[in-house]
């Protein structure tokens, strides 16, 4: 996966895990730290709270703090316990400490540290060996549900399991779950009382079988330390200094464990940023960070605001996002100051529809990864990311990148066609195609209706389910299949359900090629802690950002923070885009996210005044790129009939106002549509992946006679010019093209093959 850090994080260009040499002494450990980082590193007594903004080198500051204390003889390595939230982060911290000459310091996750203590003290506190740890609790939850006579499908099972985990980290017992879920505003996947019963039965099953889960590790460690003062004293003698990273993500249960580790002492350093609190649905809360000064009145507070990751342009947008935030976390926001050289302005791109947005994003990525000597950006594919709100959005971008021959990798989710619900849906659709519809009323229905009928049996509904989690993700995946069926039927009027199944098979096969290095596709949540040279934030429309089920002010503000996290992943290039409609030809009724009001050009803030000097570029689908360096920026697009400046993405593609007279060559347009359908069939892709309707209209109106004339039409990039240019120019010149199916047999056979090009492979 893409590296989580790079040299741009650090003032002197050093990278984590790549220091030139171990510092010669304690003072050398401080070399290269900025004044605030140095303050963190030298504040070794009493409570310390580090408020660290995105990209400000917080891990550098706290590892140098520990190393300085160890090298100066103030801290004993074995007496320090540094805790964080992921094994990756803990491993990175251990590596840095070793290179700084502070080996022997314990850097672990909360669960790892607790499990180690529990295993050591269990024989003394309870007797015997510690109970077996159940790594996957889903099977036990399923059994508990069955005993309660509740039937859960796989995704409901995952959601109910998540509710049990949330209950345990918030220290909520089964009988209190319904009241606490209501008080917390949680969208329970089932009736709350029902979940409470399943939770209680699950706990009983564990007791009967003598097993524990991961949350029990924390709960039991807390119990041992509370009930056995002698053991608590032994732990406190061992660990006398604590460091907690990502403190805004601490749960009530983790805070309780930390309090027991500390006892009455205050030798604690915490690091966090309330503006990056995006996991409240798991029980994380920034309250412990925000209340730190109340709990520790004499604490030293250091604010890290020098951003070594992002350019001033990216930082300006990030600051602007938070300037409009509300709530307690917003009151403690940090105003970042970039330490990097200037870069390109963020690009704001509006597209006519979602396929155009994906295609435009892929086209711009292709430009960025093209070597500099060939006129491109020269950015490695692994240093580029496409980030979206929900995993179901990935499919369009997987396809667009595959079409553009850009390698990619998915982070935090399976590839779209490898998701269990998608594979299950494929099997059901294949069975329906072979055996006919089970519902006689659907025998003559169109493809989308047949697909909806099949997927309804697996949880698809016309309206999305309330709340988030696995049920919502499953629905999004099935809804993506329904939309694909709609688009396929529109592009292949005579196609059958068997044709759609073949289409799905071909698309899945084309996306299974392994990639060692590629563009990262990830949800915004999965991108936390990572960074890239170029970031594309896509699908930024109302209903997706903020997500439609975010209702309360607290939920809306968490969505704003999620976008802030996305923006601050970018080092240099940042593109924010949205589609005005879902499908080609759809009504342009969508609006860009409210969070960009007052920040993107031409918009006004609502209820807040944005920072002065707002920059950025707003582009339509005709020019989604926004490069830096010596790359030429395109000027505004004007109507070729009346000369008016165009802003609508569809009009920009046509290069004329919708109301201006059309010079459409209708015969050419029909020839182009027939040719496109044949190409799409041969490639096993929807028609819009060859050329969209708007691009075909633009070609039929302009009737280009040369490659340069064809290349000037929006939607005809270099790749498509190389692939289809000769055919299109021949059609524009009135020449007939030989059918790609010539030689396949007689006329009837050829027609049949064209209608179902993968019929034989489907029957195998």
XYZ file of C-alpha atoms in Angstrom, residues 159-732:
574
model
C -23.804 -4.633 12.042
C -25.151 -6.250 15.197
C -21.610 -7.346 16.032
C -20.541 -3.720 15.641
C -23.278 -2.636 18.055
C -22.051 -5.145 20.630
C -18.501 -3.839 20.235
C -19.707 -0.250 20.643
C -21.632 -1.228 23.782
C -18.587 -2.819 25.354
C -16.139 0.032 24.650
C -18.693 2.504 26.033
C -19.191 0.191 29.036
C -22.883 -0.339 28.288
C -24.396 -3.550 29.662
C -26.994 -5.477 27.610
C -30.068 -4.304 29.548
C -29.001 -0.655 29.066
C -28.332 -0.933 25.330
C -31.756 0.307 24.063
C -31.652 3.441 26.225
C -27.997 4.208 25.461
C -28.443 3.651 21.724
C -31.366 6.080 21.698
C -29.487 8.617 23.806
C -26.479 8.436 21.481
C -28.602 8.787 18.341
C -27.418 5.478 16.883
C -29.244 4.009 13.895
C -29.568 0.421 15.123
C -29.674 -2.212 12.337
C -32.479 -4.072 14.151
C -34.911 -3.380 16.990
C -32.835 -2.137 19.922
C -34.490 -4.476 22.424
C -33.759 -7.359 20.063
C -30.084 -6.391 19.874
C -29.979 -6.134 23.669
C -31.224 -9.732 23.945
C -28.687 -10.973 21.387
C -25.940 -9.118 23.264
C -26.939 -10.725 26.579
C -27.089 -14.206 25.016
C -23.693 -13.648 23.349
C -22.145 -12.823 26.721
C -23.695 -15.944 28.260
C -22.344 -18.143 25.438
C -18.837 -16.817 26.053
C -19.085 -17.560 29.750
C -20.364 -21.077 29.069
C -17.451 -21.804 26.739
C -14.745 -20.022 28.663
C -13.694 -17.689 25.855
C -13.181 -13.935 25.616
C -13.213 -11.376 22.808
C -10.992 -8.346 22.120
C -13.170 -5.960 24.116
C -13.013 -8.397 27.044
C -9.240 -8.039 27.001
C -9.642 -4.389 27.991
C -12.548 -5.048 30.358
C -10.779 -7.889 32.177
C -7.550 -5.922 32.468
C -9.532 -3.058 33.980
C -11.217 -5.521 36.343
C -7.926 -7.057 37.482
C -6.330 -3.661 38.117
C -9.402 -2.454 40.030
C -9.818 -5.587 42.160
C -6.149 -6.275 42.843
C -4.300 -3.181 44.132
C -1.127 -5.241 44.469
C -1.147 -6.019 40.740
C -1.985 -2.412 39.888
C 1.000 -1.288 41.985
C 3.259 -3.743 40.180
C 2.159 -2.385 36.768
C 2.702 1.188 37.947
C 6.196 0.358 39.199
C 6.977 -1.075 35.777
C 5.503 1.751 33.695
C 6.117 5.238 35.019
C 5.693 7.313 31.870
C 2.925 7.094 29.268
C 2.505 8.502 25.773
C -0.813 8.231 23.910
C -1.023 8.992 20.180
C -4.283 9.855 18.351
C -5.829 10.722 21.705
C -8.979 12.087 20.054
C -9.884 8.461 19.216
C -9.804 7.129 22.788
C -12.963 5.323 23.938
C -14.330 5.516 27.497
C -13.050 2.002 28.187
C -9.546 2.817 26.944
C -9.525 5.984 29.049
C -10.519 3.931 32.108
C -7.598 1.563 31.494
C -5.218 4.499 31.047
C -6.401 6.012 34.346
C -5.659 2.729 36.132
C -2.202 2.548 34.591
C -1.474 6.082 35.757
C -2.890 5.909 39.268
C -2.438 9.257 41.019
C 0.487 10.275 38.807
C 0.483 12.753 35.939
C 3.462 11.535 33.922
C 1.424 11.462 30.730
C 1.848 12.939 27.246
C -1.148 12.854 24.882
C -1.214 13.866 21.230
C -4.307 14.537 19.170
C -6.408 16.786 16.982
C -10.138 17.181 17.658
C -10.598 18.232 14.020
C -9.663 14.704 12.947
C -12.286 12.919 15.049
C -14.047 10.725 12.463
C -14.677 7.451 14.311
C -17.378 8.397 16.806
C -19.536 5.532 15.500
C -17.051 3.097 17.082
C -17.205 4.792 20.482
C -14.253 7.166 19.996
C -14.704 10.608 21.524
C -12.558 13.773 21.567
C -13.930 14.722 24.993
C -10.896 13.308 26.800
C -8.603 15.477 24.674
C -10.773 18.572 25.035
C -11.102 18.075 28.800
C -7.415 17.382 29.373
C -6.698 20.770 30.975
C -9.662 20.292 33.309
C -8.343 16.908 34.457
C -4.734 18.158 34.569
C -4.836 21.888 35.433
C -1.047 22.215 35.468
C -0.526 20.495 32.134
C 1.824 21.899 29.507
C -0.060 22.447 26.245
C 1.870 22.690 22.967
C 0.221 23.428 19.629
C 1.865 22.146 16.459
C 0.603 24.205 13.516
C 3.545 24.180 11.095
C 2.364 21.955 8.251
C 5.261 20.189 6.508
C 3.038 18.014 4.346
C 0.888 20.249 2.181
C 1.366 23.322 0.019
C -0.020 26.711 1.132
C -2.875 26.274 -1.354
C -3.990 22.960 0.165
C -3.563 24.271 3.716
C -5.601 27.388 2.895
C -8.519 25.224 1.785
C -8.221 22.997 4.857
C -8.286 26.035 7.138
C -11.275 27.382 5.237
C -13.227 24.179 5.778
C -12.757 24.355 9.531
C -13.465 28.100 9.696
C -17.132 27.286 9.023
C -17.317 24.413 11.524
C -19.487 24.453 14.623
C -19.499 22.662 17.930
C -16.971 22.089 20.674
C -14.307 20.489 18.503
C -14.464 23.502 16.175
C -13.716 25.831 19.066
C -10.345 24.108 19.436
C -9.434 24.009 15.760
C -5.850 24.697 14.741
C -4.995 27.250 12.029
C -2.267 25.495 10.047
C 0.653 27.339 8.445
C 2.277 25.614 5.478
C 6.064 25.324 5.486
C 6.254 24.213 1.855
C 6.796 26.106 -1.351
C 3.754 27.238 -3.293
C 2.004 24.724 -5.499
C -0.962 24.594 -7.877
C -4.350 25.798 -6.692
C -6.927 23.175 -5.773
C -9.055 22.273 -8.779
C -12.855 22.287 -8.542
C -14.397 20.185 -11.302
C -18.106 19.850 -12.107
C -19.072 17.029 -14.457
C -22.277 16.282 -16.305
C -22.648 12.791 -14.816
C -20.870 10.173 -12.717
C -19.268 8.270 -15.633
C -17.910 11.569 -16.961
C -16.498 12.340 -13.506
C -14.762 8.975 -13.342
C -13.480 9.284 -16.906
C -12.223 12.822 -16.292
C -10.492 11.759 -13.089
C -8.797 8.848 -14.850
C -7.731 11.124 -17.697
C -6.148 13.610 -15.308
C -4.388 10.791 -13.420
C -3.030 9.504 -16.720
C -1.549 12.958 -17.333
C -0.012 13.057 -13.865
C 1.728 9.680 -14.199
C 3.032 10.389 -17.710
C 6.808 11.019 -17.539
C 7.906 14.655 -17.456
C 9.907 14.262 -20.659
C 6.671 13.300 -22.399
C 4.850 16.362 -21.097
C 3.283 14.749 -18.038
C 3.556 15.249 -14.302
C 5.986 12.420 -13.636
C 4.197 11.403 -10.415
C 4.380 7.686 -9.513
C 0.988 5.984 -9.521
C 1.541 4.955 -5.901
C 1.631 8.637 -4.924
C -1.892 9.303 -6.235
C -5.193 8.527 -4.507
C -8.882 8.693 -5.352
C -10.921 9.072 -2.164
C -14.697 8.651 -1.860
C -17.302 8.567 0.903
C -18.574 4.981 0.566
C -16.952 1.891 -0.886
C -19.750 1.381 -3.417
C -18.407 4.394 -5.331
C -15.240 2.524 -6.258
C -16.649 0.537 -9.188
C -16.859 3.429 -11.630
C -13.296 4.473 -10.822
C -11.981 0.935 -11.066
C -13.484 0.735 -14.555
C -12.318 4.185 -15.642
C -8.751 3.567 -14.479
C -8.731 0.146 -16.134
C -9.933 1.745 -19.374
C -7.157 4.335 -19.122
C -4.636 1.540 -18.477
C -3.781 2.995 -15.087
C -2.890 0.410 -12.405
C -4.789 0.743 -9.146
C -5.178 -0.889 -5.761
C -8.060 -0.901 -3.321
C -7.483 -0.072 0.324
C -9.852 -1.012 3.132
C -12.276 -3.007 0.962
C -12.431 -5.817 -1.533
C -12.517 -5.011 -5.205
C -16.079 -4.338 -6.215
C -16.606 -7.670 -7.976
C -14.983 -9.557 -5.099
C -17.417 -8.267 -2.483
C -19.554 -11.109 -1.113
C -22.856 -9.446 -1.939
C -21.729 -8.735 -5.513
C -20.551 -12.303 -6.062
C -23.813 -13.622 -4.607
C -25.809 -11.298 -6.841
C -23.836 -12.504 -9.862
C -24.729 -16.130 -9.098
C -28.420 -15.253 -8.717
C -28.459 -13.268 -11.950
C -26.698 -16.092 -13.784
C -29.299 -18.537 -12.490
C -32.138 -16.233 -13.532
C -30.607 -15.840 -16.992
C -30.358 -19.595 -17.502
C -33.599 -20.664 -15.902
C -35.810 -17.709 -16.692
C -37.501 -15.413 -14.214
C -39.258 -17.042 -11.297
C -41.950 -14.430 -11.637
C -43.990 -14.953 -14.867
C -44.989 -11.291 -14.764
C -41.348 -10.380 -15.358
C -40.840 -12.706 -18.318
C -41.166 -9.847 -20.792
C -39.764 -7.152 -18.493
C -36.711 -5.117 -19.389
C -33.280 -5.938 -17.953
C -33.326 -3.393 -15.112
C -36.702 -4.669 -13.894
C -35.461 -8.254 -13.911
C -32.315 -7.251 -12.012
C -34.303 -5.304 -9.437
C -36.591 -8.297 -8.923
C -33.638 -10.642 -8.351
C -31.747 -8.270 -6.062
C -34.835 -7.452 -4.004
C -34.556 -10.978 -2.595
C -31.111 -10.038 -1.257
C -31.870 -6.695 0.345
C -32.061 -4.139 -2.442
C -34.865 -1.597 -2.023
C -35.760 1.502 -4.064
C -34.776 3.692 -1.099
C -31.545 3.298 0.891
C -31.712 1.938 4.449
C -31.345 4.275 7.389
C -28.025 4.546 9.120
C -24.551 3.437 8.159
C -22.523 0.279 8.469
C -22.574 -3.026 6.642
C -26.281 -2.942 5.737
C -25.813 0.400 4.023
C -22.604 -0.772 2.281
C -24.387 -3.893 1.041
C -27.275 -1.816 -0.286
C -24.851 0.538 -2.036
C -23.192 -2.409 -3.790
C -26.521 -3.828 -4.961
C -27.701 -0.374 -6.011
C -24.533 -0.026 -8.103
C -25.497 -3.257 -9.918
C -28.988 -1.903 -10.553
C -27.518 1.299 -12.008
C -25.136 -0.728 -14.128
C -28.084 -2.717 -15.475
C -29.914 0.528 -16.299
C -26.908 1.936 -18.140
C -26.314 -1.365 -19.960
C -29.927 -1.592 -21.115
C -29.828 1.995 -22.352
C -26.704 1.315 -24.421
C -27.823 -2.130 -25.694
C -31.582 -1.905 -26.445
C -31.863 -5.465 -27.753
C -29.791 -7.115 -25.038
C -30.984 -9.850 -22.676
C -30.254 -10.737 -19.080
C -27.722 -13.274 -20.381
C -25.937 -10.426 -22.124
C -25.764 -8.508 -18.851
C -24.353 -11.544 -17.026
C -21.681 -11.867 -19.715
C -20.956 -8.174 -19.317
C -20.494 -8.621 -15.561
C -18.193 -11.612 -16.111
C -16.014 -9.726 -18.566
C -15.789 -6.651 -16.364
C -14.849 -8.742 -13.346
C -12.179 -10.631 -15.284
C -10.659 -7.430 -16.620
C -10.200 -6.061 -13.099
C -8.476 -9.076 -11.557
C -5.017 -8.363 -12.956
C -2.598 -8.043 -10.032
C -0.971 -4.678 -9.513
C 2.094 -4.144 -7.402
C 2.111 -0.398 -7.773
C -0.943 1.652 -8.561
C -3.265 4.491 -7.769
C -4.921 3.988 -4.386
C -8.710 3.800 -4.292
C -9.964 4.229 -0.744
C -12.790 5.517 1.383
C -12.114 8.683 3.351
C -12.155 6.704 6.590
C -9.575 4.225 5.257
C -7.309 7.103 4.158
C -6.771 8.406 7.702
C -3.072 8.525 8.539
C -1.925 8.342 4.905
C -0.806 10.952 2.395
C -0.113 11.248 -1.327
C 1.370 13.759 -3.766
C -1.958 14.023 -5.596
C -5.425 13.424 -4.166
C -8.766 13.356 -5.976
C -11.800 13.819 -3.728
C -14.731 12.618 -5.814
C -18.517 12.467 -5.538
C -18.730 15.626 -3.413
C -22.479 16.169 -3.741
C -25.141 16.819 -1.151
C -26.404 13.452 0.065
C -22.963 11.922 -0.238
C -20.957 14.629 1.554
C -22.483 14.997 4.055
C -23.955 11.514 3.746
C -27.733 11.474 3.617
C -28.176 9.755 6.997
C -26.164 12.437 8.851
C -29.033 14.340 10.478
C -27.867 15.973 13.691
C -25.423 18.873 13.923
C -22.869 16.552 15.530
C -23.170 14.105 12.636
C -22.945 16.874 10.044
C -19.836 18.271 11.708
C -18.192 14.847 11.705
C -18.826 14.702 7.948
C -17.107 18.101 7.610
C -14.129 16.748 9.570
C -14.075 13.722 7.285
C -13.722 16.007 4.265
C -11.014 17.937 6.141
C -9.116 14.674 6.635
C -9.439 14.018 2.905
C -8.127 17.459 1.946
C -5.147 17.187 4.287
C -4.037 13.895 2.711
C -2.749 15.866 -0.323
C 0.806 17.118 -0.469
C 0.685 19.123 -3.709
C -2.124 18.356 -6.149
C -5.749 18.391 -4.967
C -8.859 17.997 -7.099
C -12.407 18.167 -5.714
C -15.154 17.034 -8.068
C -18.856 16.266 -8.279
C -21.384 15.134 -10.876
C -24.512 17.148 -11.678
C -26.498 13.984 -12.460
C -26.061 10.278 -11.923
C -26.254 8.943 -15.453
C -25.552 10.409 -18.900
C -28.530 12.439 -20.077
C -29.958 12.716 -16.576
C -31.374 15.908 -15.106
C -28.617 18.109 -13.664
C -30.264 18.465 -10.255
C -27.378 17.700 -7.928
C -25.574 20.348 -5.886
C -21.965 20.317 -4.711
C -21.435 19.803 -0.994
C -22.361 22.676 1.298
C -18.927 22.367 2.908
C -17.360 24.096 -0.106
C -19.684 27.103 0.076
C -17.555 30.222 0.249
C -14.433 28.284 -0.684
C -14.935 27.315 -4.295
C -15.111 30.272 -6.701
C -18.593 31.610 -7.349
C -20.095 30.328 -4.089
C -20.987 32.041 -0.841
C -20.563 30.790 2.683
C -23.694 30.098 4.728
C -23.549 31.336 8.287
C -19.805 31.942 8.240
C -17.289 34.238 6.658
C -14.555 32.410 4.774
C -10.928 33.433 5.109
C -9.753 36.206 2.817
C -7.717 35.602 -0.302
C -9.644 32.520 -1.324
C -8.098 30.804 -4.337
C -8.847 27.780 -6.443
C -9.998 26.965 -9.910
C -13.423 25.757 -10.933
C -13.447 23.655 -14.045
C -16.094 21.818 -15.949
C -15.937 18.385 -17.493
C -14.143 19.839 -20.484
C -11.041 20.561 -18.458
C -10.876 18.657 -15.182
C -7.101 18.927 -14.890
C -5.384 21.550 -12.822
C -1.690 21.017 -13.042
C 1.168 22.999 -11.722
C 4.592 23.780 -13.042
C 4.858 24.695 -16.697
C 1.678 22.966 -17.791
C -0.598 25.311 -19.714
C -3.993 26.001 -18.148
C -6.902 26.163 -20.501
C -8.906 29.346 -20.643
C -12.700 29.572 -20.451
C -14.734 27.678 -23.025
C -16.949 29.838 -25.244
C -19.998 28.897 -27.283
C -18.915 28.504 -30.923
C -22.270 29.945 -32.051
C -22.937 32.984 -29.827
C -19.600 33.385 -28.044
C -21.001 33.232 -24.481
C -18.677 31.798 -21.801
C -19.881 28.312 -20.891
C -20.055 26.916 -17.353
C -22.425 23.955 -17.733
C -20.465 20.718 -18.136
C -22.739 19.403 -20.886
C -22.594 22.660 -22.853
C -18.825 22.740 -22.515
C -18.630 19.284 -24.048
C -20.770 20.436 -27.006
C -18.922 23.777 -27.136
C -22.229 25.594 -27.571
C -25.237 26.701 -25.540
C -28.075 24.195 -25.366
C -30.377 26.833 -26.897
C -28.093 27.812 -29.805
C -28.795 26.345 -33.254
C -27.360 22.882 -33.757
C -25.438 21.910 -36.876
C -25.919 18.235 -36.177
C -25.319 15.813 -39.046
C -28.017 13.359 -38.006
C -26.942 10.649 -40.433
C -23.372 10.841 -39.120
C -24.653 10.768 -35.545
C -26.563 7.540 -36.205
C -23.509 5.977 -37.894
C -21.401 6.941 -34.899
C -23.930 5.424 -32.479
C -24.023 2.150 -34.425
C -20.222 2.045 -34.534
C -20.018 2.788 -30.798
C -22.453 -0.010 -29.954
C -20.349 -2.483 -31.947
C -17.137 -1.326 -30.261
C -18.705 -1.498 -26.805
C -19.903 -5.020 -27.502
C -16.473 -6.157 -28.622
C -14.764 -4.541 -25.635
C -17.323 -5.809 -23.136
C -17.928 -2.318 -21.766
C -20.875 0.068 -21.552
C -21.223 2.334 -24.568
C -20.275 5.444 -22.613
C -16.803 3.965 -22.017
C -16.151 4.328 -25.748
C -17.622 7.837 -26.087
C -20.453 9.497 -24.171
C -23.567 10.719 -25.981
C -22.428 14.328 -25.590
C -19.080 13.549 -27.205
C -20.792 11.818 -30.143
C -23.070 14.846 -30.556
C -20.079 17.163 -30.522
C -18.341 15.054 -33.182
C -21.461 14.935 -35.360
C -21.796 18.728 -35.113
C -18.130 19.573 -35.707
C -17.482 16.840 -38.351
C -13.697 16.949 -37.848
C -11.519 16.159 -40.842
C -8.121 15.817 -39.157
C -6.705 14.410 -35.931
C -6.015 17.867 -34.428
C -9.633 18.889 -35.108
C -10.911 15.687 -33.501
C -8.569 16.093 -30.515
C -10.025 19.543 -29.774
C -13.399 17.977 -28.958
C -13.905 17.415 -25.236
C -13.981 13.735 -24.371
C -11.472 12.752 -27.052
C -8.239 12.306 -25.138
C -4.941 10.963 -26.436
C -5.779 7.376 -25.592
C -9.142 7.427 -27.319
C -7.676 9.310 -30.272
C -5.097 6.559 -30.737
C -7.663 3.827 -30.264
C -10.671 5.126 -32.168
C -9.480 8.180 -34.081
C -9.009 6.504 -37.480
C -12.499 4.969 -37.383
C -14.175 8.226 -36.317
C -12.425 10.279 -38.980
C -13.355 7.686 -41.602
C -17.016 7.885 -40.558
C -16.869 11.687 -40.629
